[in-house]
JSON list of C-alpha atoms in Angstrom, two decimals:
[
{"chain": "A", "resi": 1, "resn": "UNK", "atom": "CA", "xyz": [-1.19, -30.35, 214.12]},
{"chain": "A", "resi": 2, "resn": "UNK", "atom": "CA", "xyz": [1.81, -30.49, 216.20]},
{"chain": "A", "resi": 3, "resn": "UNK", "atom": "CA", "xyz": [5.02, -28.68, 216.41]},
{"chain": "A", "resi": 4, "resn": "UNK", "atom": "CA", "xyz": [7.27, -28.52, 213.84]},
{"chain": "A", "resi": 5, "resn": "UNK", "atom": "CA", "xyz": [10.47, -30.61, 214.28]},
{"chain": "A", "resi": 6, "resn": "UNK", "atom": "CA", "xyz": [13.99, -29.49, 213.91]},
{"chain": "A", "resi": 7, "resn": "UNK", "atom": "CA", "xyz": [14.47, -30.38, 209.91]},
{"chain": "A", "resi": 8, "resn": "UNK", "atom": "CA", "xyz": [10.57, -29.38, 208.90]},
{"chain": "A", "resi": 9, "resn": "UNK", "atom": "CA", "xyz": [11.52, -26.13, 210.05]},
{"chain": "A", "resi": 10, "resn": "UNK", "atom": "CA", "xyz": [14.74, -25.88, 208.20]},
{"chain": "A", "resi": 11, "resn": "UNK", "atom": "CA", "xyz": [12.89, -26.94, 204.95]},
{"chain": "A", "resi": 12, "resn": "UNK", "atom": "CA", "xyz": [10.38, -24.30, 205.96]},
{"chain": "A", "resi": 13, "resn": "UNK", "atom": "CA", "xyz": [12.69, -21.63, 206.15]},
{"chain": "A", "resi": 14, "resn": "UNK", "atom": "CA", "xyz": [14.54, -23.10, 203.29]},
{"chain": "A", "resi": 15, "resn": "UNK", "atom": "CA", "xyz": [11.36, -22.69, 201.46]},
{"chain": "A", "resi": 16, "resn": "UNK", "atom": "CA", "xyz": [11.03, -18.59, 202.42]},
{"chain": "A", "resi": 17, "resn": "UNK", "atom": "CA", "xyz": [14.09, -17.92, 202.41]},
{"chain": "A", "resi": 18, "resn": "UNK", "atom": "CA", "xyz": [13.78, -18.93, 198.18]},
{"chain": "A", "resi": 19, "resn": "UNK", "atom": "CA", "xyz": [10.69, -17.29, 197.81]},
{"chain": "A", "resi": 20, "resn": "UNK", "atom": "CA", "xyz": [11.96, -14.20, 199.03]},
{"chain": "A", "resi": 21, "resn": "UNK", "atom": "CA", "xyz": [15.45, -14.38, 196.95]},
{"chain": "A", "resi": 22, "resn": "UNK", "atom": "CA", "xyz": [12.73, -14.98, 194.11]},
{"chain": "A", "resi": 23, "resn": "UNK", "atom": "CA", "xyz": [10.59, -12.04, 194.99]},
{"chain": "A", "resi": 24, "resn": "UNK", "atom": "CA", "xyz": [14.00, -10.02, 195.23]},
{"chain": "A", "resi": 25, "resn": "UNK", "atom": "CA", "xyz": [15.13, -10.84, 191.96]},
{"chain": "A", "resi": 26, "resn": "UNK", "atom": "CA", "xyz": [11.83, -9.71, 190.46]},
{"chain": "A", "resi": 27, "resn": "UNK", "atom": "CA", "xyz": [11.78, -6.71, 192.23]},
{"chain": "A", "resi": 28, "resn": "UNK", "atom": "CA", "xyz": [15.14, -5.81, 190.72]},
{"chain": "A", "resi": 29, "resn": "UNK", "atom": "CA", "xyz": [14.25, -6.81, 187.03]},
{"chain": "A", "resi": 30, "resn": "UNK", "atom": "CA", "xyz": [11.04, -4.99, 187.53]},
{"chain": "A", "resi": 31, "resn": "UNK", "atom": "CA", "xyz": [13.11, -1.36, 188.70]},
{"chain": "A", "resi": 32, "resn": "UNK", "atom": "CA", "xyz": [15.45, -2.34, 185.28]},
{"chain": "A", "resi": 33, "resn": "UNK", "atom": "CA", "xyz": [13.01, -2.45, 183.08]},
{"chain": "A", "resi": 34, "resn": "UNK", "atom": "CA", "xyz": [11.10, 0.59, 184.42]},
{"chain": "A", "resi": 35, "resn": "UNK", "atom": "CA", "xyz": [14.01, 2.70, 184.20]},
{"chain": "A", "resi": 36, "resn": "UNK", "atom": "CA", "xyz": [14.35, 1.77, 180.27]},
{"chain": "A", "resi": 37, "resn": "UNK", "atom": "CA", "xyz": [11.15, 2.57, 179.52]},
{"chain": "A", "resi": 38, "resn": "UNK", "atom": "CA", "xyz": [10.57, -0.84, 177.97]},
{"chain": "A", "resi": 39, "resn": "UNK", "atom": "CA", "xyz": [7.55, -2.09, 179.47]},
{"chain": "A", "resi": 40, "resn": "UNK", "atom": "CA", "xyz": [5.18, 0.97, 180.72]},
{"chain": "A", "resi": 41, "resn": "UNK", "atom": "CA", "xyz": [5.57, 1.45, 177.12]},
{"chain": "A", "resi": 42, "resn": "UNK", "atom": "CA", "xyz": [7.93, 5.12, 177.63]},
{"chain": "A", "resi": 43, "resn": "UNK", "atom": "CA", "xyz": [9.57, 4.24, 174.20]},
{"chain": "A", "resi": 44, "resn": "UNK", "atom": "CA", "xyz": [6.24, 4.97, 172.31]},
{"chain": "A", "resi": 45, "resn": "UNK", "atom": "CA", "xyz": [6.02, 8.55, 173.94]},
{"chain": "A", "resi": 46, "resn": "UNK", "atom": "CA", "xyz": [9.97, 9.29, 172.89]},
{"chain": "A", "resi": 47, "resn": "UNK", "atom": "CA", "xyz": [8.83, 8.82, 169.60]},
{"chain": "A", "resi": 48, "resn": "UNK", "atom": "CA", "xyz": [6.03, 11.95, 169.49]},
{"chain": "A", "resi": 49, "resn": "UNK", "atom": "CA", "xyz": [8.82, 13.97, 171.90]},
{"chain": "A", "resi": 50, "resn": "UNK", "atom": "CA", "xyz": [11.52, 13.50, 168.64]},
{"chain": "A", "resi": 51, "resn": "UNK", "atom": "CA", "xyz": [9.28, 14.36, 165.62]},
{"chain": "A", "resi": 52, "resn": "UNK", "atom": "CA", "xyz": [8.05, 17.98, 167.37]},
{"chain": "A", "resi": 53, "resn": "UNK", "atom": "CA", "xyz": [12.09, 18.35, 168.48]},
{"chain": "A", "resi": 54, "resn": "UNK", "atom": "CA", "xyz": [13.15, 17.53, 164.79]},
{"chain": "A", "resi": 55, "resn": "UNK", "atom": "CA", "xyz": [10.33, 19.98, 163.08]},
{"chain": "A", "resi": 56, "resn": "UNK", "atom": "CA", "xyz": [9.65, 18.66, 159.68]},
{"chain": "A", "resi": 57, "resn": "UNK", "atom": "CA", "xyz": [8.02, 22.33, 158.04]},
{"chain": "A", "resi": 58, "resn": "UNK", "atom": "CA", "xyz": [11.63, 23.92, 159.27]},
{"chain": "A", "resi": 59, "resn": "UNK", "atom": "CA", "xyz": [13.40, 23.05, 155.41]},
{"chain": "A", "resi": 60, "resn": "UNK", "atom": "CA", "xyz": [10.25, 24.03, 153.38]},
{"chain": "A", "resi": 61, "resn": "UNK", "atom": "CA", "xyz": [9.51, 26.99, 154.99]},
{"chain": "A", "resi": 62, "resn": "UNK", "atom": "CA", "xyz": [13.49, 28.32, 153.83]},
{"chain": "A", "resi": 63, "resn": "UNK", "atom": "CA", "xyz": [13.33, 27.04, 150.91]},
{"chain": "A", "resi": 64, "resn": "UNK", "atom": "CA", "xyz": [10.79, 29.62, 149.47]},
{"chain": "A", "resi": 65, "resn": "UNK", "atom": "CA", "xyz": [12.50, 32.60, 150.95]},
{"chain": "A", "resi": 66, "resn": "UNK", "atom": "CA", "xyz": [15.44, 31.90, 148.75]},
{"chain": "A", "resi": 67, "resn": "UNK", "atom": "CA", "xyz": [13.50, 31.37, 145.60]},
{"chain": "A", "resi": 68, "resn": "UNK", "atom": "CA", "xyz": [11.58, 34.87, 146.36]},
{"chain": "A", "resi": 69, "resn": "UNK", "atom": "CA", "xyz": [14.83, 36.39, 146.64]},
{"chain": "A", "resi": 70, "resn": "UNK", "atom": "CA", "xyz": [16.36, 35.18, 143.74]},
{"chain": "A", "resi": 71, "resn": "UNK", "atom": "CA", "xyz": [13.40, 35.84, 141.43]},
{"chain": "A", "resi": 72, "resn": "UNK", "atom": "CA", "xyz": [13.12, 39.43, 142.75]},
{"chain": "A", "resi": 73, "resn": "UNK", "atom": "CA", "xyz": [17.02, 40.20, 142.24]},
{"chain": "A", "resi": 74, "resn": "UNK", "atom": "CA", "xyz": [16.88, 43.89, 141.33]},
{"chain": "A", "resi": 75, "resn": "UNK", "atom": "CA", "xyz": [19.84, 43.33, 139.06]},
{"chain": "A", "resi": 76, "resn": "UNK", "atom": "CA", "xyz": [17.58, 41.17, 137.07]},
{"chain": "A", "resi": 77, "resn": "UNK", "atom": "CA", "xyz": [15.15, 44.21, 136.21]},
{"chain": "A", "resi": 78, "resn": "UNK", "atom": "CA", "xyz": [15.75, 47.10, 133.28]},
{"chain": "A", "resi": 79, "resn": "UNK", "atom": "CA", "xyz": [14.16, 50.32, 134.49]},
{"chain": "A", "resi": 80, "resn": "UNK", "atom": "CA", "xyz": [13.27, 53.66, 132.01]},
{"chain": "A", "resi": 81, "resn": "UNK", "atom": "CA", "xyz": [15.92, 56.28, 132.12]},
{"chain": "A", "resi": 82, "resn": "UNK", "atom": "CA", "xyz": [15.33, 59.86, 132.25]},
{"chain": "A", "resi": 83, "resn": "UNK", "atom": "CA", "xyz": [17.05, 61.98, 129.49]},
{"chain": "A", "resi": 84, "resn": "UNK", "atom": "CA", "xyz": [18.34, 65.20, 131.06]},
{"chain": "A", "resi": 85, "resn": "UNK", "atom": "CA", "xyz": [18.98, 67.15, 127.81]},
{"chain": "A", "resi": 86, "resn": "UNK", "atom": "CA", "xyz": [19.37, 66.83, 124.29]},
{"chain": "A", "resi": 87, "resn": "UNK", "atom": "CA", "xyz": [20.50, 69.44, 121.56]},
{"chain": "A", "resi": 88, "resn": "UNK", "atom": "CA", "xyz": [21.14, 69.45, 117.61]},
{"chain": "A", "resi": 89, "resn": "UNK", "atom": "CA", "xyz": [24.68, 67.88, 116.56]},
{"chain": "A", "resi": 90, "resn": "UNK", "atom": "CA", "xyz": [26.00, 69.29, 113.55]},
{"chain": "A", "resi": 91, "resn": "UNK", "atom": "CA", "xyz": [30.02, 69.04, 113.84]},
{"chain": "A", "resi": 92, "resn": "UNK", "atom": "CA", "xyz": [30.52, 69.90, 110.35]},
{"chain": "A", "resi": 93, "resn": "UNK", "atom": "CA", "xyz": [28.67, 72.58, 109.97]},
{"chain": "A", "resi": 94, "resn": "UNK", "atom": "CA", "xyz": [26.76, 75.49, 112.30]},
{"chain": "A", "resi": 95, "resn": "UNK", "atom": "CA", "xyz": [26.64, 73.30, 115.18]},
{"chain": "A", "resi": 96, "resn": "UNK", "atom": "CA", "xyz": [22.92, 74.33, 114.50]},
{"chain": "A", "resi": 97, "resn": "UNK", "atom": "CA", "xyz": [20.11, 71.66, 113.12]},
{"chain": "A", "resi": 98, "resn": "UNK", "atom": "CA", "xyz": [16.85, 72.59, 113.98]},
{"chain": "A", "resi": 99, "resn": "UNK", "atom": "CA", "xyz": [17.63, 73.45, 117.51]},
{"chain": "A", "resi": 100, "resn": "UNK", "atom": "CA", "xyz": [14.40, 75.02, 118.85]},
{"chain": "A", "resi": 101, "resn": "UNK", "atom": "CA", "xyz": [12.14, 71.16, 117.95]},
{"chain": "A", "resi": 102, "resn": "UNK", "atom": "CA", "xyz": [15.32, 69.02, 119.62]},
{"chain": "A", "resi": 103, "resn": "UNK", "atom": "CA", "xyz": [13.34, 68.15, 122.86]},
{"chain": "A", "resi": 104, "resn": "UNK", "atom": "CA", "xyz": [10.45, 66.28, 121.02]},
{"chain": "A", "resi": 105, "resn": "UNK", "atom": "CA", "xyz": [13.01, 63.56, 120.71]},
{"chain": "A", "resi": 106, "resn": "UNK", "atom": "CA", "xyz": [12.44, 62.46, 124.37]},
{"chain": "A", "resi": 107, "resn": "UNK", "atom": "CA", "xyz": [9.19, 64.20, 125.21]},
{"chain": "A", "resi": 108, "resn": "UNK", "atom": "CA", "xyz": [6.92, 60.41, 125.32]},
{"chain": "A", "resi": 109, "resn": "UNK", "atom": "CA", "xyz": [4.81, 61.57, 122.24]},
{"chain": "A", "resi": 110, "resn": "UNK", "atom": "CA", "xyz": [5.83, 59.75, 119.01]},
{"chain": "A", "resi": 111, "resn": "UNK", "atom": "CA", "xyz": [3.71, 62.10, 117.09]},
{"chain": "A", "resi": 112, "resn": "UNK", "atom": "CA", "xyz": [6.16, 65.12, 117.86]},
{"chain": "A", "resi": 113, "resn": "UNK", "atom": "CA", "xyz": [9.21, 65.16, 115.50]},
{"chain": "A", "resi": 114, "resn": "UNK", "atom": "CA", "xyz": [12.43, 66.78, 115.30]},
{"chain": "A", "resi": 115, "resn": "UNK", "atom": "CA", "xyz": [13.62, 67.44, 111.63]},
{"chain": "A", "resi": 116, "resn": "UNK", "atom": "CA", "xyz": [17.34, 68.11, 110.42]},
{"chain": "A", "resi": 117, "resn": "UNK", "atom": "CA", "xyz": [17.59, 71.67, 108.15]},
{"chain": "A", "resi": 118, "resn": "UNK", "atom": "CA", "xyz": [16.51, 70.33, 104.61]},
{"chain": "A", "resi": 119, "resn": "UNK", "atom": "CA", "xyz": [19.51, 68.82, 101.92]},
{"chain": "A", "resi": 120, "resn": "UNK", "atom": "CA", "xyz": [19.54, 68.54, 98.31]},
{"chain": "A", "resi": 121, "resn": "UNK", "atom": "CA", "xyz": [20.32, 64.77, 98.23]},
{"chain": "A", "resi": 122, "resn": "UNK", "atom": "CA", "xyz": [20.31, 61.58, 100.10]},
{"chain": "A", "resi": 123, "resn": "UNK", "atom": "CA", "xyz": [23.86, 62.01, 101.38]},
{"chain": "A", "resi": 124, "resn": "UNK", "atom": "CA", "xyz": [22.98, 65.50, 102.45]},
{"chain": "A", "resi": 125, "resn": "UNK", "atom": "CA", "xyz": [23.99, 67.37, 99.69]},
{"chain": "A", "resi": 126, "resn": "UNK", "atom": "CA", "xyz": [27.73, 65.88, 99.56]},
{"chain": "A", "resi": 127, "resn": "UNK", "atom": "CA", "xyz": [28.68, 68.79, 102.04]},
{"chain": "A", "resi": 128, "resn": "UNK", "atom": "CA", "xyz": [29.00, 66.67, 105.83]},
{"chain": "A", "resi": 129, "resn": "UNK", "atom": "CA", "xyz": [29.12, 63.16, 106.52]},
{"chain": "A", "resi": 130, "resn": "UNK", "atom": "CA", "xyz": [26.07, 63.65, 108.84]},
{"chain": "A", "resi": 131, "resn": "UNK", "atom": "CA", "xyz": [24.05, 65.14, 111.20]},
{"chain": "A", "resi": 132, "resn": "UNK", "atom": "CA", "xyz": [22.52, 64.06, 114.19]},
{"chain": "A", "resi": 133, "resn": "UNK", "atom": "CA", "xyz": [21.16, 64.78, 118.03]},
{"chain": "A", "resi": 134, "resn": "UNK", "atom": "CA", "xyz": [22.84, 64.29, 120.82]},
{"chain": "A", "resi": 135, "resn": "UNK", "atom": "CA", "xyz": [21.50, 63.15, 124.68]},
{"chain": "A", "resi": 136, "resn": "UNK", "atom": "CA", "xyz": [22.41, 63.53, 128.21]},
{"chain": "A", "resi": 137, "resn": "UNK", "atom": "CA", "xyz": [21.67, 60.54, 130.19]},
{"chain": "A", "resi": 138, "resn": "UNK", "atom": "CA", "xyz": [23.60, 61.60, 133.26]},
{"chain": "A", "resi": 139, "resn": "UNK", "atom": "CA", "xyz": [26.76, 60.71, 134.74]},
{"chain": "A", "resi": 140, "resn": "UNK", "atom": "CA", "xyz": [25.81, 57.67, 136.11]},
{"chain": "A", "resi": 141, "resn": "UNK", "atom": "CA", "xyz": [23.94, 56.12, 133.49]},
{"chain": "A", "resi": 142, "resn": "UNK", "atom": "CA", "xyz": [24.03, 51.91, 133.18]},
{"chain": "A", "resi": 143, "resn": "UNK", "atom": "CA", "xyz": [21.96, 52.07, 129.49]},
{"chain": "A", "resi": 144, "resn": "UNK", "atom": "CA", "xyz": [21.49, 48.57, 128.56]},
{"chain": "A", "resi": 145, "resn": "UNK", "atom": "CA", "xyz": [19.03, 48.99, 125.89]},
{"chain": "A", "resi": 146, "resn": "UNK", "atom": "CA", "xyz": [17.49, 52.04, 123.61]},
{"chain": "A", "resi": 147, "resn": "UNK", "atom": "CA", "xyz": [14.86, 52.60, 121.28]},
{"chain": "A", "resi": 148, "resn": "UNK", "atom": "CA", "xyz": [14.91, 54.72, 118.71]},
{"chain": "A", "resi": 149, "resn": "UNK", "atom": "CA", "xyz": [11.42, 55.70, 116.93]},
{"chain": "A", "resi": 150, "resn": "UNK", "atom": "CA", "xyz": [11.53, 57.51, 113.31]},
{"chain": "A", "resi": 151, "resn": "UNK", "atom": "CA", "xyz": [9.13, 58.11, 111.26]},
{"chain": "A", "resi": 152, "resn": "UNK", "atom": "CA", "xyz": [11.02, 57.76, 107.70]},
{"chain": "A", "resi": 153, "resn": "UNK", "atom": "CA", "xyz": [14.01, 55.13, 106.94]},
{"chain": "A", "resi": 154, "resn": "UNK", "atom": "CA", "xyz": [17.07, 56.93, 107.25]},
{"chain": "A", "resi": 155, "resn": "UNK", "atom": "CA", "xyz": [20.21, 55.74, 107.83]},
{"chain": "A", "resi": 156, "resn": "UNK", "atom": "CA", "xyz": [21.36, 56.15, 111.35]},
{"chain": "A", "resi": 157, "resn": "UNK", "atom": "CA", "xyz": [24.04, 54.77, 114.07]},
{"chain": "A", "resi": 158, "resn": "UNK", "atom": "CA", "xyz": [23.72, 55.01, 117.29]},
{"chain": "A", "resi": 159, "resn": "UNK", "atom": "CA", "xyz": [26.73, 55.89, 119.87]},
{"chain": "A", "resi": 160, "resn": "UNK", "atom": "CA", "xyz": [27.68, 56.42, 123.26]},
{"chain": "A", "resi": 161, "resn": "UNK", "atom": "CA", "xyz": [30.25, 58.29, 124.51]},
{"chain": "A", "resi": 162, "resn": "UNK", "atom": "CA", "xyz": [31.99, 60.43, 127.69]},
{"chain": "A", "resi": 163, "resn": "UNK", "atom": "CA", "xyz": [32.36, 63.31, 125.48]},
{"chain": "A", "resi": 164, "resn": "UNK", "atom": "CA", "xyz": [29.39, 65.27, 123.36]},
{"chain": "A", "resi": 165, "resn": "UNK", "atom": "CA", "xyz": [31.56, 63.91, 120.56]},
{"chain": "A", "resi": 166, "resn": "UNK", "atom": "CA", "xyz": [32.17, 61.41, 118.06]},
{"chain": "A", "resi": 167, "resn": "UNK", "atom": "CA", "xyz": [35.90, 60.81, 118.82]},
{"chain": "A", "resi": 168, "resn": "UNK", "atom": "CA", "xyz": [36.29, 57.92, 121.21]},
{"chain": "A", "resi": 169, "resn": "UNK", "atom": "CA", "xyz": [32.63, 56.99, 121.17]},
{"chain": "A", "resi": 170, "resn": "UNK", "atom": "CA", "xyz": [31.88, 53.46, 121.15]},
{"chain": "A", "resi": 171, "resn": "UNK", "atom": "CA", "xyz": [28.79, 52.33, 118.66]},
{"chain": "A", "resi": 172, "resn": "UNK", "atom": "CA", "xyz": [25.77, 50.30, 119.95]},
{"chain": "A", "resi": 173, "resn": "UNK", "atom": "CA", "xyz": [23.92, 49.57, 116.59]},
{"chain": "A", "resi": 174, "resn": "UNK", "atom": "CA", "xyz": [22.52, 50.61, 113.52]},
{"chain": "A", "resi": 175, "resn": "UNK", "atom": "CA", "xyz": [19.28, 50.81, 111.45]},
{"chain": "A", "resi": 176, "resn": "UNK", "atom": "CA", "xyz": [17.43, 51.78, 108.35]},
{"chain": "A", "resi": 177, "resn": "UNK", "atom": "CA", "xyz": [13.80, 51.07, 109.20]},
{"chain": "A", "resi": 178, "resn": "UNK", "atom": "CA", "xyz": [11.02, 53.48, 109.83]},
{"chain": "A", "resi": 179, "resn": "UNK", "atom": "CA", "xyz": [9.23, 53.10, 113.02]},
{"chain": "A", "resi": 180, "resn": "UNK", "atom": "CA", "xyz": [10.61, 51.41, 116.53]},
{"chain": "A", "resi": 181, "resn": "UNK", "atom": "CA", "xyz": [13.80, 50.08, 116.43]},
{"chain": "A", "resi": 182, "resn": "UNK", "atom": "CA", "xyz": [15.34, 48.34, 119.82]},
{"chain": "A", "resi": 183, "resn": "UNK", "atom": "CA", "xyz": [19.20, 48.28, 120.20]},
{"chain": "A", "resi": 184, "resn": "UNK", "atom": "CA", "xyz": [21.28, 46.34, 122.94]},
{"chain": "A", "resi": 185, "resn": "UNK", "atom": "CA", "xyz": [23.83, 47.73, 124.25]},
{"chain": "A", "resi": 186, "resn": "UNK", "atom": "CA", "xyz": [26.72, 45.33, 123.96]},
{"chain": "A", "resi": 187, "resn": "UNK", "atom": "CA", "xyz": [28.35, 44.19, 126.81]},
{"chain": "A", "resi": 188, "resn": "UNK", "atom": "CA", "xyz": [31.06, 46.92, 127.84]},
{"chain": "A", "resi": 189, "resn": "UNK", "atom": "CA", "xyz": [29.65, 49.77, 126.23]},
{"chain": "A", "resi": 190, "resn": "UNK", "atom": "CA", "xyz": [28.78, 52.90, 128.34]},
{"chain": "A", "resi": 191, "resn": "UNK", "atom": "CA", "xyz": [28.46, 56.75, 128.37]},
{"chain": "A", "resi": 192, "resn": "UNK", "atom": "CA", "xyz": [26.53, 59.54, 129.78]},
{"chain": "A", "resi": 193, "resn": "UNK", "atom": "CA", "xyz": [26.14, 60.94, 126.04]},
{"chain": "A", "resi": 194, "resn": "UNK", "atom": "CA", "xyz": [23.98, 59.16, 123.61]},
{"chain": "A", "resi": 195, "resn": "UNK", "atom": "CA", "xyz": [24.43, 59.91, 119.44]},
{"chain": "A", "resi": 196, "resn": "UNK", "atom": "CA", "xyz": [21.91, 59.17, 116.90]},
{"chain": "A", "resi": 197, "resn": "UNK", "atom": "CA", "xyz": [24.04, 60.32, 113.58]},
{"chain": "A", "resi": 198, "resn": "UNK", "atom": "CA", "xyz": [22.16, 59.95, 110.43]},
{"chain": "A", "resi": 199, "resn": "UNK", "atom": "CA", "xyz": [24.40, 59.41, 107.26]},
{"chain": "A", "resi": 200, "resn": "UNK", "atom": "CA", "xyz": [21.77, 59.38, 104.84]},
{"chain": "A", "resi": 201, "resn": "UNK", "atom": "CA", "xyz": [18.65, 60.69, 104.89]},
{"chain": "A", "resi": 202, "resn": "UNK", "atom": "CA", "xyz": [15.04, 60.16, 103.23]},
{"chain": "A", "resi": 203, "resn": "UNK", "atom": "CA", "xyz": [12.92, 62.35, 101.54]},
{"chain": "A", "resi": 204, "resn": "UNK", "atom": "CA", "xyz": [10.56, 64.59, 102.74]},
{"chain": "A", "resi": 205, "resn": "UNK", "atom": "CA", "xyz": [7.03, 66.10, 101.66]},
{"chain": "A", "resi": 206, "resn": "UNK", "atom": "CA", "xyz": [8.74, 69.37, 100.00]},
{"chain": "A", "resi": 207, "resn": "UNK", "atom": "CA", "xyz": [11.14, 67.08, 97.85]},
{"chain": "A", "resi": 208, "resn": "UNK", "atom": "CA", "xyz": [14.18, 68.50, 100.62]},
{"chain": "A", "resi": 209, "resn": "UNK", "atom": "CA", "xyz": [16.29, 65.50, 102.30]},
{"chain": "A", "resi": 210, "resn": "UNK", "atom": "CA", "xyz": [16.08, 65.27, 106.41]},
{"chain": "A", "resi": 211, "resn": "UNK", "atom": "CA", "xyz": [16.72, 63.32, 109.29]},
{"chain": "A", "resi": 212, "resn": "UNK", "atom": "CA", "xyz": [13.76, 62.85, 110.88]},
{"chain": "A", "resi": 213, "resn": "UNK", "atom": "CA", "xyz": [13.51, 61.65, 114.44]},
{"chain": "A", "resi": 214, "resn": "UNK", "atom": "CA", "xyz": [10.17, 61.13, 116.32]},
{"chain": "A", "resi": 215, "resn": "UNK", "atom": "CA", "xyz": [11.62, 59.35, 119.85]},
{"chain": "A", "resi": 216, "resn": "UNK", "atom": "CA", "xyz": [14.55, 58.35, 122.28]},
{"chain": "A", "resi": 217, "resn": "UNK", "atom": "CA", "xyz": [14.15, 56.22, 124.98]},
{"chain": "A", "resi": 218, "resn": "UNK", "atom": "CA", "xyz": [16.51, 54.44, 127.28]},
{"chain": "A", "resi": 219, "resn": "UNK", "atom": "CA", "xyz": [16.48, 51.25, 129.41]},
{"chain": "A", "resi": 220, "resn": "UNK", "atom": "CA", "xyz": [19.40, 50.28, 131.85]},
{"chain": "A", "resi": 221, "resn": "UNK", "atom": "CA", "xyz": [20.31, 50.81, 135.31]},
{"chain": "A", "resi": 222, "resn": "UNK", "atom": "CA", "xyz": [19.80, 53.64, 137.47]}
]
């Protein structure tokens, strides 16, 4: 084959130039796609990265701890409140009423009983309005529930007071049932001293009428 003439040379150069332009365009397009990560599958790699960043376990781990804090709130639970001391309460008499046995009302044993002196009738012989026991719960006590156990069916009223007196005392509740009676302390009622006040008393085995108190227990916020 002889050398190309001028026209053939120009045609060959045009073809080569065209191919180079096409190759350049393809190369630029390829680089653009590599940067976007479409053709190389980078989009599929970015998805796991997103899942790891937004950990789906983060929210569930927070919810149980909040629930636990709510269910174990200290304000929801009551505890036994200790009774510091007790004494017979006879403000209309000689202020003595079988004092030696009054410790039995908070010894934790319902088989031990404090009894008042004997009277001629259920209304304490008509010589006084009532008789009872007063217990010291401590100045910081917050009673919420009171359990009273008596072996007989005498009638009593429970009060809370800031003083060793029924004057100004707030009523908690009443009962005439034998056995254990649970009284809820009304909202807004509180006091350091708990008074169990008998106004009608049952007949004892000796024929006399006596108040009889086996146990007093108090629950509340310590």
